[in-house]
mmCIF file of C-alpha atoms and ligand atoms in Angstrom:
data_model
loop_
_atom_site.group_PDB
_atom_site.id
_atom_site.type_symbol
_atom_site.label_atom_id
_atom_site.label_comp_id
_atom_site.label_asym_id
_atom_site.label_seq_id
_atom_site.Cartn_x
_atom_site.Cartn_y
_atom_site.Cartn_z
ATOM 1 C CA MET A 54 0.000 0.000 0.000
ATOM 2 C CA ILE A 55 1.294 3.490 -0.841
ATOM 3 C CA PRO A 56 0.637 5.379 2.431
ATOM 4 C CA ILE A 57 -1.004 8.809 2.674
ATOM 5 C CA THR A 58 1.784 9.979 4.996
ATOM 6 C CA SER A 59 5.275 8.650 5.533
ATOM 7 C CA LEU A 60 7.941 9.284 8.144
ATOM 8 C CA GLU A 61 11.633 8.503 7.863
ATOM 9 C CA PHE A 62 14.236 9.596 10.391
ATOM 10 C CA ASP A 63 17.891 9.831 9.382
ATOM 11 C CA GLU A 64 20.956 8.972 11.478
ATOM 12 C CA TYR A 65 21.489 12.644 12.317
ATOM 13 C CA THR A 66 18.038 12.818 13.935
ATOM 14 C CA ILE A 67 18.611 9.592 15.816
ATOM 15 C CA ASP A 68 21.970 10.950 17.041
ATOM 16 C CA ARG A 69 20.290 14.152 18.240
ATOM 17 C CA VAL A 70 17.703 12.190 20.214
ATOM 18 C CA VAL A 71 20.383 9.932 21.675
ATOM 19 C CA SER A 72 22.415 12.941 22.761
ATOM 20 C CA VAL A 73 19.375 14.272 24.641
ATOM 21 C CA LEU A 74 19.072 10.897 26.369
ATOM 22 C CA LYS A 75 22.745 10.994 27.257
ATOM 23 C CA SER A 76 22.463 14.547 28.591
ATOM 24 C CA GLY A 77 19.982 13.411 31.238
ATOM 25 C CA ILE A 78 17.734 16.447 30.547
ATOM 26 C CA ILE A 79 14.721 14.944 28.801
ATOM 27 C CA ALA A 80 11.853 17.293 29.735
ATOM 28 C CA GLN A 81 11.688 20.956 28.637
ATOM 29 C CA GLY A 82 15.245 22.281 28.525
ATOM 30 C CA PRO A 83 17.880 23.743 26.209
ATOM 31 C CA ILE A 84 16.811 21.817 23.090
ATOM 32 C CA VAL A 85 13.241 23.163 23.320
ATOM 33 C CA GLU A 86 14.776 26.632 23.537
ATOM 34 C CA GLU A 87 16.945 25.875 20.511
ATOM 35 C CA LEU A 88 13.839 24.788 18.594
ATOM 36 C CA GLU A 89 11.961 27.939 19.587
ATOM 37 C CA GLN A 90 14.799 30.149 18.412
ATOM 38 C CA ALA A 91 15.228 28.265 15.139
ATOM 39 C CA PHE A 92 11.479 28.327 14.407
ATOM 40 C CA ALA A 93 11.152 32.052 15.210
ATOM 41 C CA GLU A 94 14.182 32.876 13.113
ATOM 42 C CA LYS A 95 13.011 30.886 10.093
ATOM 43 C CA MET A 96 9.613 32.546 10.322
ATOM 44 C CA GLY A 97 10.909 36.036 11.029
ATOM 45 C CA VAL A 98 8.814 36.519 14.189
ATOM 46 C CA LYS A 99 9.984 37.647 17.617
ATOM 47 C CA HIS A 100 8.566 34.723 19.561
ATOM 48 C CA ALA A 101 7.975 31.006 19.045
ATOM 49 C CA ILE A 102 6.776 29.118 22.114
ATOM 50 C CA ALA A 103 6.762 25.327 22.039
ATOM 51 C CA VAL A 104 3.911 23.431 23.701
ATOM 52 C CA ASN A 105 2.824 19.813 23.957
ATOM 53 C CA ASN A 106 0.385 19.728 21.019
ATOM 54 C CA GLY A 107 -1.427 21.807 18.442
ATOM 55 C CA THR A 108 -4.671 21.859 20.398
ATOM 56 C CA THR A 109 -3.123 23.289 23.563
ATOM 57 C CA ALA A 110 -1.262 25.736 21.300
ATOM 58 C CA LEU A 111 -4.652 27.039 20.141
ATOM 59 C CA SER A 112 -6.243 27.185 23.577
ATOM 60 C CA VAL A 113 -3.278 28.756 25.353
ATOM 61 C CA ALA A 114 -2.985 31.295 22.529
ATOM 62 C CA LEU A 115 -6.654 32.268 22.899
ATOM 63 C CA GLU A 116 -6.271 32.453 26.660
ATOM 64 C CA ALA A 117 -3.208 34.689 26.383
ATOM 65 C CA MET A 118 -5.065 36.892 23.874
ATOM 66 C CA GLY A 119 -7.646 37.492 26.588
ATOM 67 C CA ILE A 120 -10.433 35.360 25.134
ATOM 68 C CA SER A 121 -12.752 34.134 27.860
ATOM 69 C CA ALA A 122 -16.249 32.758 28.447
ATOM 70 C CA GLY A 123 -18.921 34.320 26.259
ATOM 71 C CA ASP A 124 -16.540 35.867 23.713
ATOM 72 C CA GLU A 125 -17.547 35.211 20.122
ATOM 73 C CA ILE A 126 -15.078 33.620 17.737
ATOM 74 C CA ILE A 127 -15.599 33.139 14.013
ATOM 75 C CA THR A 128 -13.978 30.229 12.209
ATOM 76 C CA SER A 129 -14.475 27.702 9.425
ATOM 77 C CA PRO A 130 -16.652 24.611 9.949
ATOM 78 C CA PHE A 131 -14.400 22.746 7.490
ATOM 79 C CA THR A 132 -11.474 22.005 9.782
ATOM 80 C CA PHE A 133 -10.224 19.463 12.283
ATOM 81 C CA VAL A 134 -12.289 19.584 15.498
ATOM 82 C CA ALA A 135 -9.346 20.824 17.550
ATOM 83 C CA THR A 136 -9.837 24.361 16.216
ATOM 84 C CA VAL A 137 -13.313 24.490 17.707
ATOM 85 C CA ASN A 138 -12.591 22.403 20.812
ATOM 86 C CA ALA A 139 -9.842 24.799 21.906
ATOM 87 C CA ALA A 140 -12.266 27.741 21.786
ATOM 88 C CA LEU A 141 -15.147 25.877 23.463
ATOM 89 C CA GLU A 142 -12.813 24.787 26.251
ATOM 90 C CA LEU A 143 -12.496 28.453 27.220
ATOM 91 C CA GLY A 144 -16.258 28.916 27.128
ATOM 92 C CA ALA A 145 -16.080 31.007 23.961
ATOM 93 C CA LYS A 146 -18.959 31.052 21.474
ATOM 94 C CA ILE A 147 -18.409 29.732 17.958
ATOM 95 C CA ARG A 148 -19.946 31.215 14.852
ATOM 96 C CA PHE A 149 -19.120 29.668 11.494
ATOM 97 C CA ALA A 150 -18.416 31.487 8.249
ATOM 98 C CA ASP A 151 -18.431 29.737 4.884
ATOM 99 C CA ILE A 152 -15.324 28.776 2.947
ATOM 100 C CA SER A 153 -14.059 29.778 -0.458
ATOM 101 C CA GLU A 154 -14.011 27.095 -3.161
ATOM 102 C CA ASP A 155 -10.606 28.248 -4.349
ATOM 103 C CA ASP A 156 -8.598 27.450 -1.246
ATOM 104 C CA PHE A 157 -10.896 25.524 1.168
ATOM 105 C CA ASN A 158 -10.328 28.329 3.709
ATOM 106 C CA ILE A 159 -12.616 30.895 5.330
ATOM 107 C CA SER A 160 -14.126 33.243 2.760
ATOM 108 C CA PRO A 161 -13.406 36.910 3.557
ATOM 109 C CA ASP A 162 -16.890 37.892 2.285
ATOM 110 C CA SER A 163 -18.592 35.329 4.463
ATOM 111 C CA LEU A 164 -16.432 36.362 7.404
ATOM 112 C CA GLU A 165 -17.478 39.985 6.973
ATOM 113 C CA GLU A 166 -21.141 38.943 6.983
ATOM 114 C CA ALA A 167 -20.686 36.821 10.095
ATOM 115 C CA ILE A 168 -19.062 39.543 12.194
ATOM 116 C CA SER A 169 -21.241 40.874 14.994
ATOM 117 C CA GLU A 170 -20.714 43.425 17.752
ATOM 118 C CA ASP A 171 -19.642 40.582 20.010
ATOM 119 C CA THR A 172 -16.970 39.163 17.710
ATOM 120 C CA LYS A 173 -13.656 39.162 19.554
ATOM 121 C CA ALA A 174 -11.482 37.002 17.315
ATOM 122 C CA VAL A 175 -11.268 35.142 14.038
ATOM 123 C CA ILE A 176 -9.490 31.839 13.609
ATOM 124 C CA PRO A 177 -8.559 31.445 9.947
ATOM 125 C CA VAL A 178 -7.531 27.820 9.417
ATOM 126 C CA HIS A 179 -4.897 27.394 6.736
ATOM 127 C CA LEU A 180 -6.087 24.054 5.436
ATOM 128 C CA PHE A 181 -4.073 21.480 3.441
ATOM 129 C CA GLY A 182 -0.929 23.650 3.240
ATOM 130 C CA GLN A 183 -2.225 26.912 1.811
ATOM 131 C CA ILE A 184 -2.551 30.124 3.809
ATOM 132 C CA SER A 185 -5.964 31.815 3.882
ATOM 133 C CA ASP A 186 -6.477 35.146 2.129
ATOM 134 C CA MET A 187 -4.919 36.980 5.068
ATOM 135 C CA SER A 188 -4.591 40.368 3.373
ATOM 136 C CA SER A 189 -8.370 40.505 2.819
ATOM 137 C CA ILE A 190 -9.028 39.166 6.319
ATOM 138 C CA ILE A 191 -6.776 41.809 7.888
ATOM 139 C CA ASN A 192 -8.576 44.508 5.901
ATOM 140 C CA ILE A 193 -11.833 43.369 7.458
ATOM 141 C CA THR A 194 -10.667 42.863 11.042
ATOM 142 C CA SER A 195 -8.169 45.660 11.638
ATOM 143 C CA SER A 196 -10.630 48.555 11.715
ATOM 144 C CA ARG A 197 -12.911 46.569 14.035
ATOM 145 C CA LYS A 198 -10.262 45.631 16.588
ATOM 146 C CA ILE A 199 -10.901 41.928 16.048
ATOM 147 C CA ARG A 200 -7.984 39.693 16.992
ATOM 148 C CA ILE A 201 -6.624 37.018 14.669
ATOM 149 C CA LEU A 202 -5.412 33.575 15.648
ATOM 150 C CA GLU A 203 -4.105 31.711 12.604
ATOM 151 C CA ASP A 204 -4.460 27.933 12.857
ATOM 152 C CA GLY A 205 -1.454 26.978 10.772
ATOM 153 C CA SER A 206 -1.403 23.357 12.000
ATOM 154 C CA GLN A 207 -1.286 22.101 8.402
ATOM 155 C CA SER A 208 0.635 24.966 6.830
ATOM 156 C CA HIS A 209 4.048 25.568 8.380
ATOM 157 C CA PHE A 210 5.769 28.401 6.479
ATOM 158 C CA SER A 211 3.018 28.912 3.946
ATOM 159 C CA ALA A 212 2.832 32.592 3.013
ATOM 160 C CA GLN A 213 0.897 35.275 1.187
ATOM 161 C CA ASN A 214 2.895 38.036 -0.490
ATOM 162 C CA SER A 215 5.914 36.874 1.548
ATOM 163 C CA ILE A 216 4.072 37.354 4.854
ATOM 164 C CA ILE A 217 4.355 34.009 6.590
ATOM 165 C CA ALA A 218 1.402 32.192 8.145
ATOM 166 C CA GLY A 219 1.255 32.804 11.874
ATOM 167 C CA SER A 220 3.023 36.157 11.803
ATOM 168 C CA HIS A 221 -0.004 38.461 11.528
ATOM 169 C CA ASP A 222 -1.163 38.511 15.169
ATOM 170 C CA VAL A 223 -0.861 35.110 16.857
ATOM 171 C CA GLY A 224 -0.375 31.794 15.055
ATOM 172 C CA THR A 225 -0.264 28.138 16.013
ATOM 173 C CA PHE A 226 1.290 25.050 14.466
ATOM 174 C CA SER A 227 0.839 21.372 15.192
ATOM 175 C CA LEU A 228 3.749 18.939 15.311
ATOM 176 C CA TYR A 229 1.521 15.848 15.273
ATOM 177 C CA ALA A 230 2.807 12.749 13.493
ATOM 178 C CA THR A 231 0.992 13.407 10.200
ATOM 179 C CA LYS A 232 1.898 17.092 9.852
ATOM 180 C CA ASN A 233 4.615 18.550 7.603
ATOM 181 C CA ILE A 234 6.938 18.887 10.614
ATOM 182 C CA THR A 235 6.519 16.526 13.541
ATOM 183 C CA SER A 236 7.640 15.412 16.974
ATOM 184 C CA GLY A 237 4.897 12.801 17.303
ATOM 185 C CA GLU A 238 2.936 15.195 19.488
ATOM 186 C CA GLY A 239 3.807 18.869 19.776
ATOM 187 C CA GLY A 240 2.804 22.413 19.002
ATOM 188 C CA ILE A 241 4.204 25.904 18.514
ATOM 189 C CA VAL A 242 2.697 29.336 19.069
ATOM 190 C CA THR A 243 4.177 32.285 17.180
ATOM 191 C CA THR A 244 3.723 36.024 17.674
ATOM 192 C CA ASN A 245 5.437 39.395 17.547
ATOM 193 C CA ASN A 246 3.436 40.458 20.599
ATOM 194 C CA ASP A 247 5.701 40.497 23.689
ATOM 195 C CA SER A 248 2.941 40.370 26.292
ATOM 196 C CA VAL A 249 1.088 37.503 24.581
ATOM 197 C CA ALA A 250 4.373 35.599 24.352
ATOM 198 C CA SER A 251 5.269 36.037 28.006
ATOM 199 C CA GLN A 252 1.730 35.138 29.074
ATOM 200 C CA ILE A 253 1.934 31.899 27.053
ATOM 201 C CA ARG A 254 5.294 31.031 28.617
ATOM 202 C CA LEU A 255 3.727 31.576 32.023
ATOM 203 C CA LEU A 256 0.556 29.577 31.289
ATOM 204 C CA ARG A 257 2.498 26.707 29.704
ATOM 205 C CA ASN A 258 4.334 26.093 32.957
ATOM 206 C CA GLN A 259 1.741 26.202 35.767
ATOM 207 C CA GLY A 260 1.664 30.014 35.807
ATOM 208 C CA MET A 261 5.124 29.950 37.326
ATOM 209 C CA LYS A 262 7.360 32.968 36.718
ATOM 210 C CA GLU A 263 10.246 31.761 38.821
ATOM 211 C CA ARG A 264 10.388 28.600 40.814
ATOM 212 C CA TYR A 265 7.270 28.481 43.040
ATOM 213 C CA VAL A 266 6.293 32.055 42.221
ATOM 214 C CA TYR A 267 2.825 31.858 40.635
ATOM 215 C CA GLU A 268 1.339 34.688 38.603
ATOM 216 C CA ALA A 269 -1.547 32.899 36.888
ATOM 217 C CA ILE A 270 -3.553 29.703 37.119
ATOM 218 C CA GLY A 271 -1.567 27.797 34.566
ATOM 219 C CA HIS A 272 -1.282 24.426 32.882
ATOM 220 C CA ASN A 273 1.341 21.860 32.066
ATOM 221 C CA TYR A 274 1.646 22.294 28.309
ATOM 222 C CA ARG A 275 5.398 21.746 28.058
ATOM 223 C CA LEU A 276 7.158 20.065 25.129
ATOM 224 C CA THR A 277 10.164 17.865 25.897
ATOM 225 C CA ASP A 278 13.776 18.105 24.726
ATOM 226 C CA LEU A 279 13.429 14.592 23.302
ATOM 227 C CA GLN A 280 10.663 15.842 21.005
ATOM 228 C CA ALA A 281 12.466 19.075 20.126
ATOM 229 C CA ALA A 282 15.475 17.014 19.039
ATOM 230 C CA ILE A 283 13.269 15.198 16.507
ATOM 231 C CA VAL A 284 11.968 18.476 15.080
ATOM 232 C CA LEU A 285 15.212 20.445 14.659
ATOM 233 C CA PRO A 286 16.621 18.393 11.756
ATOM 234 C CA GLN A 287 13.245 18.578 9.965
ATOM 235 C CA LEU A 288 13.311 22.340 10.304
ATOM 236 C CA GLU A 289 16.778 22.430 8.762
ATOM 237 C CA ARG A 290 15.658 20.510 5.699
ATOM 238 C CA TYR A 291 12.117 21.852 5.502
ATOM 239 C CA GLU A 292 12.669 23.635 2.191
ATOM 240 C CA GLU A 293 13.677 20.316 0.604
ATOM 241 C CA THR A 294 10.561 18.691 2.032
ATOM 242 C CA VAL A 295 8.330 21.369 0.542
ATOM 243 C CA THR A 296 10.137 21.163 -2.808
ATOM 244 C CA ALA A 297 9.497 17.407 -2.940
ATOM 245 C CA ARG A 298 5.826 17.894 -2.033
ATOM 246 C CA SER A 299 5.461 20.705 -4.579
ATOM 247 C CA LYS A 300 6.966 18.569 -7.350
ATOM 248 C CA ASN A 301 4.463 15.830 -6.636
ATOM 249 C CA ALA A 302 1.615 18.346 -6.599
ATOM 250 C CA GLU A 303 2.802 19.896 -9.867
ATOM 251 C CA TYR A 304 2.963 16.479 -11.457
ATOM 252 C CA TYR A 305 -0.615 15.672 -10.423
ATOM 253 C CA SER A 306 -1.880 19.056 -11.549
ATOM 254 C CA GLN A 307 -0.424 18.502 -15.018
ATOM 255 C CA SER A 308 -1.375 14.881 -15.488
ATOM 256 C CA LEU A 309 -4.869 15.031 -13.982
ATOM 257 C CA ASP A 310 -5.910 18.246 -15.714
ATOM 258 C CA GLY A 311 -9.081 18.118 -17.797
ATOM 259 C CA ILE A 312 -10.643 14.950 -16.374
ATOM 260 C CA LYS A 313 -14.425 15.297 -16.351
ATOM 261 C CA GLY A 314 -15.914 15.695 -12.891
ATOM 262 C CA LEU A 315 -12.551 16.200 -11.205
ATOM 263 C CA ILE A 316 -11.568 19.544 -9.642
ATOM 264 C CA LEU A 317 -7.895 19.925 -8.768
ATOM 265 C CA PRO A 318 -6.544 22.000 -5.854
ATOM 266 C CA LYS A 319 -5.326 25.470 -6.791
ATOM 267 C CA GLN A 320 -2.129 27.210 -5.865
ATOM 268 C CA ILE A 321 -3.333 30.786 -5.683
ATOM 269 C CA THR A 322 -1.212 33.585 -7.153
ATOM 270 C CA GLY A 323 0.796 35.356 -4.459
ATOM 271 C CA ARG A 324 0.523 32.467 -2.041
ATOM 272 C CA ARG A 325 3.010 29.781 -1.101
ATOM 273 C CA HIS A 326 1.415 26.341 -0.862
ATOM 274 C CA VAL A 327 3.345 23.805 1.262
ATOM 275 C CA TRP A 328 1.191 20.882 0.083
ATOM 276 C CA HIS A 329 0.282 19.207 3.345
ATOM 277 C CA GLN A 330 -2.467 17.481 1.341
ATOM 278 C CA TYR A 331 -3.265 17.216 -2.349
ATOM 279 C CA THR A 332 -7.041 17.322 -2.236
ATOM 280 C CA LEU A 333 -9.187 16.407 -5.221
ATOM 281 C CA ARG A 334 -12.869 17.158 -5.541
ATOM 282 C CA ILE A 335 -14.996 14.494 -7.197
ATOM 283 C CA THR A 336 -18.171 16.135 -8.450
ATOM 284 C CA LYS A 337 -21.471 14.729 -9.698
ATOM 285 C CA ASP A 338 -20.148 14.889 -13.278
ATOM 286 C CA ALA A 339 -17.556 12.182 -12.600
ATOM 287 C CA PRO A 340 -18.371 8.631 -13.754
ATOM 288 C CA LEU A 341 -17.600 7.303 -10.254
ATOM 289 C CA ASN A 342 -18.530 8.779 -6.920
ATOM 290 C CA ARG A 343 -15.977 9.512 -4.238
ATOM 291 C CA SER A 344 -16.243 6.245 -2.331
ATOM 292 C CA GLU A 345 -16.080 4.241 -5.559
ATOM 293 C CA LEU A 346 -12.919 6.086 -6.555
ATOM 294 C CA ALA A 347 -11.386 5.559 -3.099
ATOM 295 C CA ALA A 348 -12.228 1.846 -3.336
ATOM 296 C CA LYS A 349 -10.603 1.581 -6.797
ATOM 297 C CA LEU A 350 -7.503 3.302 -5.458
ATOM 298 C CA ALA A 351 -7.359 0.957 -2.460
ATOM 299 C CA GLU A 352 -7.673 -2.031 -4.830
ATOM 300 C CA ALA A 353 -4.647 -0.695 -6.706
ATOM 301 C CA GLY A 354 -2.703 -0.303 -3.426
ATOM 302 C CA ILE A 355 -3.092 3.458 -3.057
ATOM 303 C CA SER A 356 -4.217 5.024 0.234
ATOM 304 C CA SER A 357 -6.436 8.075 0.160
ATOM 305 C CA GLY A 358 -8.176 10.090 2.857
ATOM 306 C CA ILE A 359 -11.297 12.179 3.338
ATOM 307 C CA TYR A 360 -10.434 15.367 5.214
ATOM 308 C CA TYR A 361 -13.100 16.031 6.352
ATOM 309 C CA PRO A 362 -16.195 13.934 5.663
ATOM 310 C CA LYS A 363 -18.545 16.261 7.565
ATOM 311 C CA LEU A 364 -18.536 19.842 8.748
ATOM 312 C CA ILE A 365 -18.075 20.319 12.477
ATOM 313 C CA SER A 366 -21.470 22.022 12.484
ATOM 314 C CA GLU A 367 -23.077 18.808 11.210
ATOM 315 C CA TYR A 368 -22.125 16.654 14.208
ATOM 316 C CA SER A 369 -24.925 16.675 16.748
ATOM 317 C CA ILE A 370 -22.528 17.155 19.658
ATOM 318 C CA TYR A 371 -21.597 20.531 18.148
ATOM 319 C CA LYS A 372 -24.912 21.309 16.477
ATOM 320 C CA ASN A 373 -26.691 21.040 19.835
ATOM 321 C CA HIS A 374 -23.959 22.770 21.822
ATOM 322 C CA LYS A 375 -25.117 25.896 23.618
ATOM 323 C CA ASP A 376 -22.022 27.837 22.521
ATOM 324 C CA VAL A 377 -22.170 26.894 18.832
ATOM 325 C CA GLU A 378 -24.390 28.944 16.599
ATOM 326 C CA ASN A 379 -26.215 27.184 13.788
ATOM 327 C CA THR A 380 -25.310 28.823 10.513
ATOM 328 C CA SER A 381 -25.635 27.538 7.015
ATOM 329 C CA THR A 382 -22.390 27.262 5.045
ATOM 330 C CA PRO A 383 -23.430 25.823 1.672
ATOM 331 C CA THR A 384 -20.022 25.926 -0.020
ATOM 332 C CA ALA A 385 -18.345 24.103 2.846
ATOM 333 C CA LYS A 386 -21.154 21.548 2.871
ATOM 334 C CA LYS A 387 -20.791 20.827 -0.827
ATOM 335 C CA VAL A 388 -16.986 20.673 -0.704
ATOM 336 C CA ALA A 389 -16.994 18.259 2.266
ATOM 337 C CA SER A 390 -19.022 15.811 0.191
ATOM 338 C CA GLU A 391 -16.503 15.945 -2.669
ATOM 339 C CA VAL A 392 -12.994 15.930 -1.188
ATOM 340 C CA LEU A 393 -10.486 13.105 -1.445
ATOM 341 C CA SER A 394 -6.809 13.546 -0.604
ATOM 342 C CA ILE A 395 -4.136 11.457 -2.309
ATOM 343 C CA PRO A 396 -0.511 10.862 -1.227
ATOM 344 C CA VAL A 397 1.701 13.929 -1.877
ATOM 345 C CA HIS A 398 4.382 13.411 0.802
ATOM 346 C CA GLY A 399 8.083 13.785 0.127
ATOM 347 C CA ALA A 400 8.876 10.065 0.366
ATOM 348 C CA LEU A 401 6.740 9.325 -2.703
ATOM 349 C CA THR A 402 8.844 8.036 -5.632
ATOM 350 C CA GLU A 403 8.399 9.281 -9.199
ATOM 351 C CA HIS A 404 7.168 5.843 -10.104
ATOM 352 C CA GLU A 405 4.564 5.905 -7.339
ATOM 353 C CA ARG A 406 3.172 9.303 -8.255
ATOM 354 C CA GLU A 407 2.955 8.272 -11.921
ATOM 355 C CA PHE A 408 1.141 5.131 -10.897
ATOM 356 C CA ILE A 409 -1.279 7.135 -8.727
ATOM 357 C CA ALA A 410 -2.040 9.644 -11.505
ATOM 358 C CA ASP A 411 -2.378 6.886 -14.141
ATOM 359 C CA THR A 412 -4.743 4.917 -11.928
ATOM 360 C CA ILE A 413 -6.970 7.939 -11.315
ATOM 361 C CA SER A 414 -7.013 8.853 -15.026
ATOM 362 C CA GLU A 415 -7.847 5.321 -16.046
ATOM 363 C CA VAL A 416 -10.597 4.853 -13.499
ATOM 364 C CA LEU A 417 -12.234 8.220 -14.238
ATOM 365 C CA ASN A 418 -11.886 8.139 -18.010
ATOM 366 C CA ASN A 419 -13.642 4.816 -18.405
HETATM 367 C C1 LIG B 1228 -3.791 18.769 13.604
HETATM 368 C C2 LIG B 1228 -4.618 19.953 13.713
HETATM 369 C C3 LIG B 1228 -4.883 20.577 14.952
HETATM 370 C C4 LIG B 1228 -4.510 19.987 16.282
HETATM 371 O O1 LIG B 1228 -3.212 19.648 16.437
HETATM 372 P P1 LIG B 1228 -2.805 18.460 17.459
HETATM 373 O O2 LIG B 1228 -1.327 18.597 17.493
HETATM 374 O O3 LIG B 1228 -3.270 17.184 16.849
HETATM 375 O O4 LIG B 1228 -3.427 18.742 18.771
HETATM 376 C C5 LIG B 1228 -5.606 21.752 14.954
HETATM 377 N N1 LIG B 1228 -6.086 22.288 13.825
HETATM 378 C C6 LIG B 1228 -5.886 21.709 12.632
HETATM 379 C C7 LIG B 1228 -6.442 22.364 11.416
HETATM 380 C C8 LIG B 1228 -5.170 20.512 12.535
HETATM 381 O O5 LIG B 1228 -5.005 19.947 11.343
#
């Protein structure tokens, strides 16, 4: 089976992990700090704060931004549940805006319509590796004093007009095992805002400023040096990773172009796509439906994935939640019924990607 994600660790990474083990400092220590500095430097932001996963990154970021119970947050219903869970955990209210068909991300027009007097923050989710239309979003939010938390979990170092995802106000990244950069579990918060950064550092470590001096009711959201050691080498060769992913995406976009009923993902002008996923849309005009195509691919030994089969707003646990507003998002609803992601990861061989494209063409052209 050709997997949808693949992880390979080189000797250098293994050596870095072993040296952490030998140092005897395995919890948060100097290697986490090294990771934070390297991540901030690569992104060109003042602060990167490492935490134990992408979900706590979101919730601690919101908390440090001053979001609390009753505050209204607007986001996309077409995302991983963590985006919404992090906000609900703080007692915030969720209102959904629709997405744009071009990039699967929150539509600036729909966002503008959804804004109310109570809106405190927007969480644009940069889905599948491509940043949202941040310049339009900023135009809408800046005059209204609405804060922005970018959920860049799937889009490390994606950018629009050279402004990198997560550098607008506050941004978060996941380091989960399937993401473009990983430590198994892990997360990073980025910001240029000094007070948000110091608040996150405080909250991450039990609200402790110095040993046993508490300034807030905090959490234990610390990342470990063992995990940071896994991430550092990936950060060093991240550009190569993205190049490999981009080449695969380019290949698919050329060889799958023009197939009836198939809509290919777009790389939008002025934006850097880091190809976390290559997500097809199988429309009603295709000779097979999505599950038939996925079954044909599986028969041929090709894994595929549906991210995400339903909108968050369609699950009853969210639909009936007192803090989730029911809004209709027709574009997101349609897109969720059409998406199918195929392997685009850097470990894919040329032969494999040709085989994947040929299989899809054959199955859909017959
Ligand atoms: C993975 C992901 C998260 C959560 O990250 P974890 O590290 O799994 O907690 C949040 N939002 C999005 C969009 C994600 O893809």
